[in-house]
């Protein structure tokens, strides 16, 4: 369309501006005569199911970075593991901080999707680290 909307509204009085609907994240997506408000807990449960990672899991990465509890006979000085997962940890930490900094009300759980590849890589590294420490 080559004409600005204001000119079209003057020339054609039946021309109507599009109605902006409220964000669908607050309402149930199934049809109903009145919009049904959905709680934030339900939206979080749906996001966890869709993305395959829970909110508590993805935010507990700082606790998982610590070395596991070792047997008494095994001291920390005797560990010869060169790989302590610093790179995947820093990538996940940077992603989470960016997600928190740029969070908006329309997509409050976007960092669950954006940071999931970093979280998967971090989990894989932790499994490898723990197996190499204990074995």
XYZ file of N, CA and C in Angstrom:
405
model
N 0.849 -1.166 0.000
C 0.000 0.000 0.000
C 0.900 1.237 0.000
N 0.663 2.138 -0.915
C 1.523 3.301 -1.072
C 1.052 4.496 -0.257
N -0.197 4.503 0.200
C -0.734 5.640 0.934
C -0.528 5.446 2.428
N -0.210 6.520 3.139
C -0.136 6.407 4.595
C -1.507 6.099 5.185
N -1.506 5.523 6.350
C -2.744 5.089 6.993
C -3.649 6.276 7.302
N -3.082 7.413 7.693
C -3.904 8.584 8.029
C -4.682 9.080 6.819
N -4.059 9.060 5.635
C -4.753 9.497 4.416
C -5.852 8.508 4.068
N -5.569 7.226 4.204
C -6.589 6.216 3.921
C -7.780 6.369 4.859
N -7.525 6.721 6.108
C -8.617 6.893 7.064
C -9.475 8.098 6.707
N -8.878 9.131 6.130
C -9.652 10.306 5.726
C -10.457 10.026 4.470
N -9.846 9.328 3.502
C -10.509 9.057 2.225
C -11.601 8.020 2.398
N -11.302 6.970 3.106
C -12.257 5.888 3.312
C -12.637 5.847 4.794
N -13.772 6.405 5.167
C -14.122 6.426 6.590
C -14.369 5.040 7.177
N -14.594 4.032 6.342
C -14.822 2.688 6.877
C -13.509 1.975 7.173
N -12.397 2.583 6.785
C -11.096 1.981 7.066
C -10.855 2.012 8.568
N -10.573 0.875 9.143
C -10.395 0.788 10.587
C -8.980 0.343 10.902
N -8.477 0.854 11.971
C -7.151 0.471 12.414
C -7.225 -0.894 13.086
N -6.175 -1.680 12.974
C -6.210 -2.999 13.620
C -6.252 -2.863 15.138
N -7.015 -3.721 15.747
C -7.145 -3.722 17.202
C -6.025 -4.575 17.772
N -5.302 -4.018 18.705
C -4.207 -4.745 19.333
C -4.784 -5.567 20.472
N -4.593 -6.870 20.394
C -5.115 -7.749 21.440
C -4.077 -7.882 22.546
N -4.494 -8.247 23.741
C -3.538 -8.436 24.830
C -2.632 -9.623 24.525
N -1.466 -9.673 25.146
C -0.554 -10.782 24.867
C -1.183 -12.122 25.233
N -0.971 -13.115 24.378
C -1.599 -14.423 24.579
C -0.955 -15.215 25.707
N 0.207 -14.780 26.185
C 0.842 -15.541 27.248
C 0.030 -15.481 28.542
N -0.794 -14.456 28.716
C -1.594 -14.342 29.933
C -2.912 -15.088 29.835
N -3.309 -15.489 28.645
C -4.612 -16.089 28.461
C -4.484 -17.482 27.874
N -5.479 -18.290 28.145
C -5.513 -19.635 27.605
C -5.667 -19.552 26.092
N -4.932 -20.374 25.344
C -4.958 -20.271 23.894
C -6.166 -20.959 23.271
N -6.891 -21.748 24.014
C -8.096 -22.350 23.459
C -9.201 -21.297 23.419
N -10.138 -21.467 22.512
C -11.180 -20.463 22.335
C -12.183 -20.536 23.465
N -12.569 -19.383 23.935
C -13.655 -19.272 24.901
C -14.314 -17.917 24.689
N -15.588 -17.776 25.064
C -16.253 -16.491 24.843
C -15.573 -15.338 25.578
N -15.013 -15.602 26.730
C -14.278 -14.586 27.486
C -12.854 -15.100 27.675
N -11.864 -14.222 27.626
C -10.502 -14.699 27.854
C -10.345 -15.233 29.271
N -9.731 -16.387 29.384
C -9.536 -17.030 30.673
C -8.110 -16.745 31.119
N -7.963 -16.083 32.240
C -6.632 -15.762 32.746
C -5.952 -17.039 33.222
N -4.690 -17.160 32.902
C -3.896 -18.314 33.290
C -2.854 -17.826 34.284
N -2.640 -18.589 35.325
C -1.684 -18.167 36.341
C -0.255 -18.307 35.821
N 0.632 -17.605 36.474
C 2.043 -17.651 36.084
C 2.623 -19.040 36.322
N 2.098 -19.737 37.316
C 2.556 -21.097 37.608
C 2.225 -22.046 36.452
N 1.051 -21.891 35.861
C 0.670 -22.720 34.713
C 1.520 -22.399 33.491
N 1.812 -21.111 33.286
C 2.655 -20.726 32.158
C 4.054 -21.300 32.331
N 4.581 -21.272 33.558
C 5.894 -21.846 33.835
C 5.889 -23.350 33.616
N 4.845 -24.039 34.056
C 4.752 -25.488 33.850
C 4.711 -25.823 32.366
N 3.997 -25.025 31.587
C 3.952 -25.244 30.140
C 5.319 -25.009 29.522
N 6.005 -23.947 29.932
C 7.341 -23.661 29.403
C 8.318 -24.769 29.767
N 8.231 -25.287 30.983
C 9.113 -26.386 31.387
C 8.852 -27.631 30.558
N 7.597 -27.910 30.277
C 7.259 -29.080 29.472
C 7.733 -28.904 28.030
N 7.569 -27.719 27.478
C 7.951 -27.467 26.087
C 9.465 -27.497 25.921
N 10.207 -26.851 26.823
C 11.653 -26.732 26.669
C 12.414 -27.909 27.251
N 11.771 -28.738 28.059
C 12.413 -29.940 28.571
C 13.404 -29.700 29.689
N 13.327 -28.574 30.324
C 14.212 -28.267 31.445
C 13.399 -27.481 32.469
N 13.639 -27.760 33.750
C 12.870 -27.061 34.773
C 13.568 -25.765 35.168
N 12.785 -24.865 35.714
C 13.291 -23.555 36.130
C 14.353 -23.713 37.216
N 14.118 -24.629 38.174
C 15.074 -24.830 39.264
C 16.366 -25.463 38.764
N 16.261 -26.394 37.815
C 17.460 -27.038 37.274
C 18.370 -26.039 36.581
N 17.782 -25.223 35.717
C 18.614 -24.325 34.918
C 19.202 -23.196 35.762
N 18.566 -22.886 36.901
C 19.108 -21.835 37.757
C 20.005 -22.379 38.871
N 20.214 -23.682 38.938
C 21.085 -24.255 39.971
C 22.469 -24.583 39.430
N 22.860 -23.954 38.327
C 24.137 -24.284 37.702
C 25.323 -23.866 38.572
N 25.182 -22.843 39.390
C 26.296 -22.422 40.249
C 26.547 -23.437 41.354
N 25.495 -24.077 41.846
C 25.665 -25.115 42.862
C 26.275 -26.375 42.270
N 25.921 -26.694 41.032
C 26.438 -27.906 40.397
C 27.894 -27.767 39.980
N 28.397 -26.554 39.905
C 29.786 -26.337 39.511
C 30.746 -26.789 40.599
N 30.287 -26.884 41.844
C 31.158 -27.294 42.939
C 31.546 -28.760 42.780
N 32.719 -29.095 43.278
C 33.205 -30.480 43.207
C 32.328 -31.342 44.105
N 31.969 -32.563 43.655
C 31.114 -33.419 44.491
C 31.810 -33.820 45.787
N 31.028 -34.293 46.730
C 31.568 -34.726 48.018
C 32.429 -35.963 47.787
N 33.664 -35.872 48.232
C 34.628 -36.948 48.005
C 34.704 -37.857 49.228
N 35.112 -39.117 49.037
C 35.337 -39.996 50.193
C 36.474 -39.451 51.071
N 36.520 -39.885 52.317
C 37.532 -39.367 53.253
C 38.953 -39.703 52.816
N 39.141 -40.860 52.196
C 40.483 -41.266 51.790
C 40.997 -40.454 50.599
N 40.121 -39.782 49.908
C 40.490 -39.065 48.687
C 40.533 -37.564 48.981
N 41.709 -36.979 48.917
C 41.820 -35.547 49.199
C 41.704 -34.740 47.910
N 41.400 -33.488 48.052
C 41.228 -32.614 46.891
C 42.560 -32.395 46.181
N 43.660 -32.423 46.926
C 44.978 -32.200 46.324
C 45.366 -33.323 45.371
N 44.820 -34.518 45.567
C 45.172 -35.660 44.722
C 44.390 -35.705 43.417
N 43.485 -34.789 43.217
C 42.709 -34.787 41.978
C 43.607 -34.393 40.817
N 43.594 -35.209 39.784
C 44.401 -34.895 38.607
C 43.498 -34.616 37.404
N 42.366 -34.036 37.662
C 41.432 -33.701 36.593
C 41.776 -32.298 36.109
N 42.111 -32.193 34.849
C 42.490 -30.892 34.296
C 41.274 -30.114 33.817
N 40.159 -30.818 33.667
C 38.991 -30.180 33.064
C 37.920 -29.991 34.129
N 37.743 -28.767 34.579
C 36.743 -28.479 35.603
C 35.538 -27.731 35.049
N 35.308 -27.747 33.752
C 34.111 -27.197 33.095
C 33.987 -25.683 33.228
N 35.104 -24.969 33.170
C 35.024 -23.508 33.278
C 34.400 -22.881 32.042
N 34.731 -23.392 30.856
C 34.208 -22.783 29.625
C 32.694 -22.952 29.481
N 32.155 -24.178 29.629
C 30.685 -24.291 29.562
C 29.985 -23.514 30.678
N 30.616 -23.462 31.858
C 30.027 -22.699 32.963
C 29.966 -21.217 32.635
N 31.057 -20.675 32.100
C 31.056 -19.237 31.800
C 30.087 -18.914 30.668
N 29.946 -19.824 29.685
C 28.982 -19.593 28.602
C 27.551 -19.601 29.137
N 27.242 -20.566 30.010
C 25.903 -20.633 30.600
C 25.644 -19.434 31.513
N 26.639 -19.049 32.287
C 26.485 -17.903 33.178
C 26.254 -16.624 32.386
N 26.999 -16.447 31.311
C 26.822 -15.261 30.468
C 25.434 -15.249 29.830
N 24.976 -16.411 29.370
C 23.650 -16.509 28.757
C 22.553 -16.199 29.773
N 22.679 -16.720 30.979
C 21.666 -16.470 32.006
C 21.646 -14.997 32.413
N 22.827 -14.401 32.552
C 22.878 -12.979 32.909
C 22.266 -12.116 31.810
N 22.554 -12.437 30.554
C 21.957 -11.700 29.437
C 20.439 -11.883 29.435
N 19.981 -13.111 29.696
C 18.547 -13.375 29.728
C 17.844 -12.611 30.830
N 18.483 -12.517 31.983
C 17.903 -11.762 33.096
C 17.896 -10.272 32.769
N 18.966 -9.805 32.152
C 19.068 -8.380 31.833
C 18.058 -7.948 30.780
N 17.774 -8.821 29.800
C 16.892 -8.454 28.692
C 15.511 -9.098 28.790
N 15.115 -9.504 29.972
C 13.806 -10.133 30.149
C 12.702 -9.089 29.971
N 11.623 -9.486 29.301
C 10.476 -8.587 29.175
C 9.215 -9.332 29.588
N 8.125 -8.617 29.701
C 6.909 -9.225 30.250
C 6.210 -10.134 29.252
N 6.480 -9.983 27.956
C 5.816 -10.832 26.966
C 6.453 -12.215 26.873
N 7.732 -12.312 27.157
C 8.397 -13.618 27.125
C 9.281 -13.760 28.362
N 8.672 -14.021 29.521
C 9.454 -14.074 30.749
C 10.333 -15.317 30.865
N 10.030 -16.363 30.116
C 10.803 -17.595 30.230
C 11.637 -17.851 28.980
N 12.005 -16.807 28.272
C 12.761 -16.964 27.032
C 14.145 -17.528 27.292
N 14.722 -17.220 28.453
C 16.074 -17.717 28.701
C 16.111 -19.226 28.875
N 14.972 -19.847 29.173
C 14.951 -21.310 29.242
C 15.222 -21.904 27.869
N 14.718 -21.277 26.832
C 14.938 -21.764 25.479
C 16.306 -21.349 24.960
N 16.690 -20.116 25.202
C 17.942 -19.595 24.659
C 19.143 -20.268 25.314
N 19.076 -20.508 26.613
C 20.224 -21.043 27.343
C 20.243 -22.564 27.420
N 19.261 -23.237 26.850
C 19.224 -24.694 26.949
C 20.427 -25.372 26.293
N 20.903 -24.948 25.110
C 22.105 -25.602 24.558
C 23.325 -25.463 25.467
N 23.486 -24.308 26.104
C 24.602 -24.120 27.035
C 24.424 -25.015 28.256
N 23.169 -25.154 28.708
C 22.894 -25.997 29.870
C 23.178 -27.462 29.561
N 22.806 -27.924 28.365
C 23.053 -29.320 27.972
C 24.552 -29.585 27.910
N 25.306 -28.660 27.319
C 26.756 -28.821 27.231
C 27.384 -28.815 28.626
N 26.881 -27.973 29.517
C 27.385 -27.912 30.887
C 27.083 -29.208 31.632
N 25.881 -29.763 31.468
C 25.529 -31.029 32.117
C 26.415 -32.174 31.629
N 26.673 -32.210 30.334
C 27.536 -33.247 29.766
C 28.948 -33.137 30.339
N 29.435 -31.918 30.453
C 30.762 -31.700 31.013
C 30.812 -32.121 32.480
N 29.765 -31.827 33.233
C 29.732 -32.223 34.644
C 29.733 -33.738 34.800
N 28.976 -34.435 33.955
C 28.978 -35.901 34.024
C 30.371 -36.453 33.744
N 31.036 -35.907 32.736
C 32.392 -36.346 32.400
C 33.351 -36.038 33.549
N 33.245 -34.853 34.128
C 34.119 -34.454 35.236
C 33.915 -35.355 36.442
N 32.653 -35.620 36.800
C 32.376 -36.442 37.978
C 32.837 -37.879 37.772
N 32.648 -38.410 36.554
C 33.130 -39.771 36.277
C 34.648 -39.844 36.342
N 35.331 -38.822 35.840
C 36.796 -38.857 35.862
C 37.336 -38.646 37.276
N 36.630 -37.925 38.120
C 37.068 -37.751 39.511
C 36.885 -39.050 40.287
N 35.735 -39.681 40.136
C 35.435 -40.884 40.914
C 36.054 -42.152 40.327
N 36.407 -42.115 39.072
C 36.882 -43.351 38.449
C 38.262 -43.271 38.080
